[in-house]
Coordinates of N, CA, C and O in Angstrom, one line a residue:
M76 N 0.8 -1.2 -0.1 CA -0.3 -0.1 0.2 C 1.0 1.3 0.1 O 1.9 1.4 0.8
S77 N 0.7 2.1 -0.6 CA 1.3 3.5 -1.3 C 0.6 4.4 0.1 O -0.5 4.4 0.3
I78 N 1.7 5.1 0.7 CA 1.4 6.3 1.2 C 0.2 7.3 0.8 O -0.6 7.9 1.4
N79 N 0.3 7.4 -0.5 CA -0.8 8.2 -1.3 C -2.0 7.7 -1.4 O -3.1 8.4 -1.7
S80 N -2.1 6.2 -1.3 CA -3.4 5.6 -1.3 C -4.2 5.9 0.0 O -5.4 5.1 0.1
I81 N -3.7 6.3 1.0 CA -4.1 6.2 2.4 C -5.2 7.4 2.2 O -4.8 8.6 2.1
D82 N -6.6 7.1 2.6 CA -7.5 8.4 2.9 C -7.3 9.1 4.1 O -7.4 8.4 5.2
H83 N -7.5 10.4 4.3 CA -7.4 10.8 5.3 C -8.4 10.7 6.4 O -8.3 10.5 7.3
T84 N -9.7 10.6 5.6 CA -10.8 10.4 6.8 C -10.6 8.8 7.2 O -11.0 8.8 8.4
E85 N -10.1 8.0 6.6 CA -9.9 6.8 7.0 C -8.8 6.6 8.2 O -8.9 6.1 9.4
I86 N -7.7 7.4 8.4 CA -6.7 7.8 9.3 C -7.7 8.2 10.3 O -7.4 8.0 11.7
S87 N -8.5 9.4 10.1 CA -8.9 10.0 11.4 C -10.0 9.1 12.0 O -10.2 9.1 13.3
D88 N -10.7 8.5 11.2 CA -11.6 7.0 11.9 C -10.9 6.3 12.8 O -11.2 6.2 13.7
V89 N -9.7 5.7 12.2 CA -8.9 5.0 13.1 C -8.4 5.5 14.4 O -8.3 5.1 15.5
S90 N -7.8 6.8 14.2 CA -7.2 7.5 15.4 C -8.6 7.8 16.4 O -8.0 8.0 17.6
S91 N -9.5 8.2 15.8 CA -10.9 8.2 17.0 C -11.1 7.0 17.5 O -11.8 7.1 18.8
K92 N -10.7 6.0 17.3 CA -11.0 4.5 18.1 C -10.0 4.1 18.9 O -10.2 3.3 19.8
W93 N -9.0 5.1 18.9 CA -7.9 4.7 19.9 C -8.4 4.8 21.5 O -9.1 5.7 21.7
D94 N -8.0 3.6 22.3 CA -8.7 3.8 23.5 C -7.6 4.2 24.7 O -6.7 3.9 24.5
Y95 N -8.0 4.7 25.7 CA -6.9 5.0 27.0 C -6.3 3.7 27.2 O -5.2 3.7 27.5
K96 N -6.9 2.6 27.0 CA -6.0 1.1 27.3 C -5.0 1.1 26.7 O -4.2 0.6 26.9
D97 N -5.0 1.6 25.1 CA -3.8 1.6 24.3 C -2.8 2.2 24.7 O -1.6 1.9 24.8
E98 N -2.9 3.3 25.6 CA -2.0 4.4 26.1 C -1.4 3.9 27.3 O -0.3 4.1 27.6
T99 N -2.3 3.0 28.3 CA -1.8 3.0 29.4 C -0.9 1.2 29.5 O -0.3 0.8 30.1
A100 N -1.2 0.7 28.2 CA 0.0 -0.5 28.1 C 1.4 -0.2 28.0 O 1.8 -1.2 28.8
S101 N 1.9 0.7 27.7 CA 3.3 1.2 27.9 C 3.4 1.4 29.2 O 4.5 0.9 29.8
N102 N 2.6 2.2 30.0 CA 2.8 2.2 31.3 C 2.6 1.1 32.3 O 3.7 1.1 33.1
L103 N 1.8 0.0 31.8 CA 2.2 -1.3 32.4 C 3.3 -1.9 32.2 O 3.7 -2.8 33.2
A104 N 4.0 -1.7 31.2 CA 5.2 -2.6 31.0 C 6.2 -1.8 31.7 O 7.3 -2.6 32.3
S105 N 6.0 -0.4 31.8 CA 7.2 0.2 32.6 C 7.0 0.0 34.1 O 8.1 -0.3 34.9
T106 N 5.8 -0.3 34.5 CA 5.5 -0.7 36.0 C 6.1 -2.3 36.3 O 6.7 -2.4 37.1
K107 N 5.8 -2.8 35.2 CA 6.2 -4.6 35.4 C 8.1 -4.4 35.4 O 8.3 -5.2 36.2
K108 N 8.4 -3.5 34.6 CA 9.9 -3.4 34.6 C 10.6 -2.7 36.1 O 11.4 -3.5 36.4
Q109 N 9.7 -1.9 36.6 CA 10.2 -1.5 38.0 C 10.1 -2.4 38.8 O 10.9 -2.5 39.7
Q110 N 9.1 -3.2 38.8 CA 8.6 -4.2 39.7 C 9.9 -5.3 39.7 O 10.4 -6.0 40.5
A111 N 10.3 -5.7 38.4 CA 11.4 -6.6 38.2 C 12.5 -6.2 38.8 O 13.4 -6.9 39.2
E112 N 13.1 -5.0 38.6 CA 14.2 -4.1 39.2 C 14.1 -4.1 40.6 O 15.2 -4.6 41.1
A113 N 13.2 -4.1 41.2 CA 13.0 -4.2 42.6 C 12.9 -5.6 43.2 O 13.9 -5.6 44.3
R114 N 12.5 -6.4 42.7 CA 12.8 -7.7 42.8 C 14.5 -8.2 42.7 O 14.9 -8.9 43.8
R115 N 14.9 -7.6 41.6 CA 16.4 -8.1 41.7 C 17.3 -7.4 42.9 O 18.1 -7.9 43.3
R116 N 16.9 -6.2 43.2 CA 17.5 -5.4 44.4 C 17.4 -6.2 45.7 O 18.1 -6.3 46.3
I117 N 16.1 -6.7 45.8 CA 15.9 -7.5 47.1 C 16.6 -8.7 47.2 O 17.2 -9.1 48.3
E118 N 16.3 -9.6 46.0 CA 17.2 -10.5 46.1 C 19.1 -10.4 46.2 O 19.7 -11.2 46.9
A119 N 19.3 -9.1 45.7 CA 20.9 -9.0 45.9 C 20.9 -8.6 47.5 O 22.1 -9.0 48.1
L120 N 20.2 -7.9 47.8 CA 20.3 -7.7 49.5 C 20.3 -8.7 50.1 O 20.9 -9.0 51.1
K121 N 19.4 -9.8 49.8 CA 19.2 -11.1 50.6 C 20.6 -11.9 50.5 O 21.0 -12.7 51.3
D122 N 21.1 -11.9 49.2 CA 22.6 -12.4 49.1 C 23.5 -12.1 50.1 O 24.5 -12.7 50.5
I123 N 23.6 -10.5 50.2 CA 24.8 -9.8 50.7 C 24.4 -10.3 52.1 O 25.3 -10.7 52.7
R124 N 23.3 -10.2 52.6 CA 23.1 -10.5 54.1 C 23.6 -12.2 54.5 O 24.0 -12.3 55.3
E125 N 23.1 -12.9 53.4 CA 23.6 -14.2 53.6 C 25.1 -14.6 53.6 O 25.6 -15.3 54.4
C126 N 25.8 -13.6 52.6 CA 27.2 -13.6 52.9 C 27.8 -13.1 54.2 O 29.1 -13.4 54.4
G127 N 27.2 -12.3 55.0 CA 27.6 -11.8 56.1 C 28.0 -10.2 55.9 O 28.8 -9.8 56.8
L128 N 28.0 -9.7 54.9 CA 28.5 -8.5 54.5 C 27.5 -7.5 55.0 O 26.4 -7.5 55.2
S129 N 27.9 -6.3 55.2 CA 27.3 -5.2 56.1 C 27.0 -4.4 54.4 O 27.8 -4.5 53.5
I130 N 26.1 -3.7 54.5 CA 25.7 -2.5 53.4 C 26.8 -1.7 53.1 O 27.3 -1.7 51.7
E131 N 27.7 -1.3 54.0 CA 29.1 -0.4 53.6 C 30.0 -1.3 52.7 O 30.6 -1.0 51.8
E132 N 30.0 -2.5 53.4 CA 30.9 -3.5 52.7 C 30.7 -3.8 51.3 O 31.6 -3.7 50.5
A133 N 29.4 -3.9 51.0 CA 28.8 -4.3 49.7 C 29.0 -2.9 49.0 O 29.6 -3.2 47.8
R134 N 28.9 -2.1 49.4 CA 29.1 -0.7 48.6 C 30.6 -0.5 48.3 O 30.9 -0.2 47.2
E135 N 31.4 -0.8 49.3 CA 32.7 -0.7 48.6 C 33.4 -1.9 47.7 O 34.3 -1.8 47.1
L136 N 32.6 -2.9 48.0 CA 33.1 -4.0 46.8 C 32.3 -3.7 45.8 O 32.9 -4.5 44.6
G137 N 31.5 -2.8 45.6 CA 30.8 -2.5 44.2 C 29.5 -3.4 43.8 O 29.2 -3.3 42.7
L138 N 29.0 -4.1 44.9 CA 28.1 -4.9 45.1 C 26.6 -4.0 44.8 O 25.7 -4.4 44.4
L139 N 26.7 -3.0 45.4 CA 25.4 -2.1 45.5 C 26.0 -0.7 44.8 O 26.9 -0.2 45.1
H140 N 25.0 -0.1 44.3 CA 25.1 1.4 43.7 C 24.4 2.4 44.3 O 23.3 2.2 44.7

């Protein structure tokens, strides 16, 4: 399909059908990403605690940022 064969009214009709859910899908993806990062941080802190290191020692070793 050529860009010239697209009708402007057709594009307007499609854009008017967009739903708020479509826009929030990317927000859900970023929320899931933040949740995964938080889980990784928690797991890292658990591993550090199991090793017997303090938070300061873990920072000095570069395990925490």
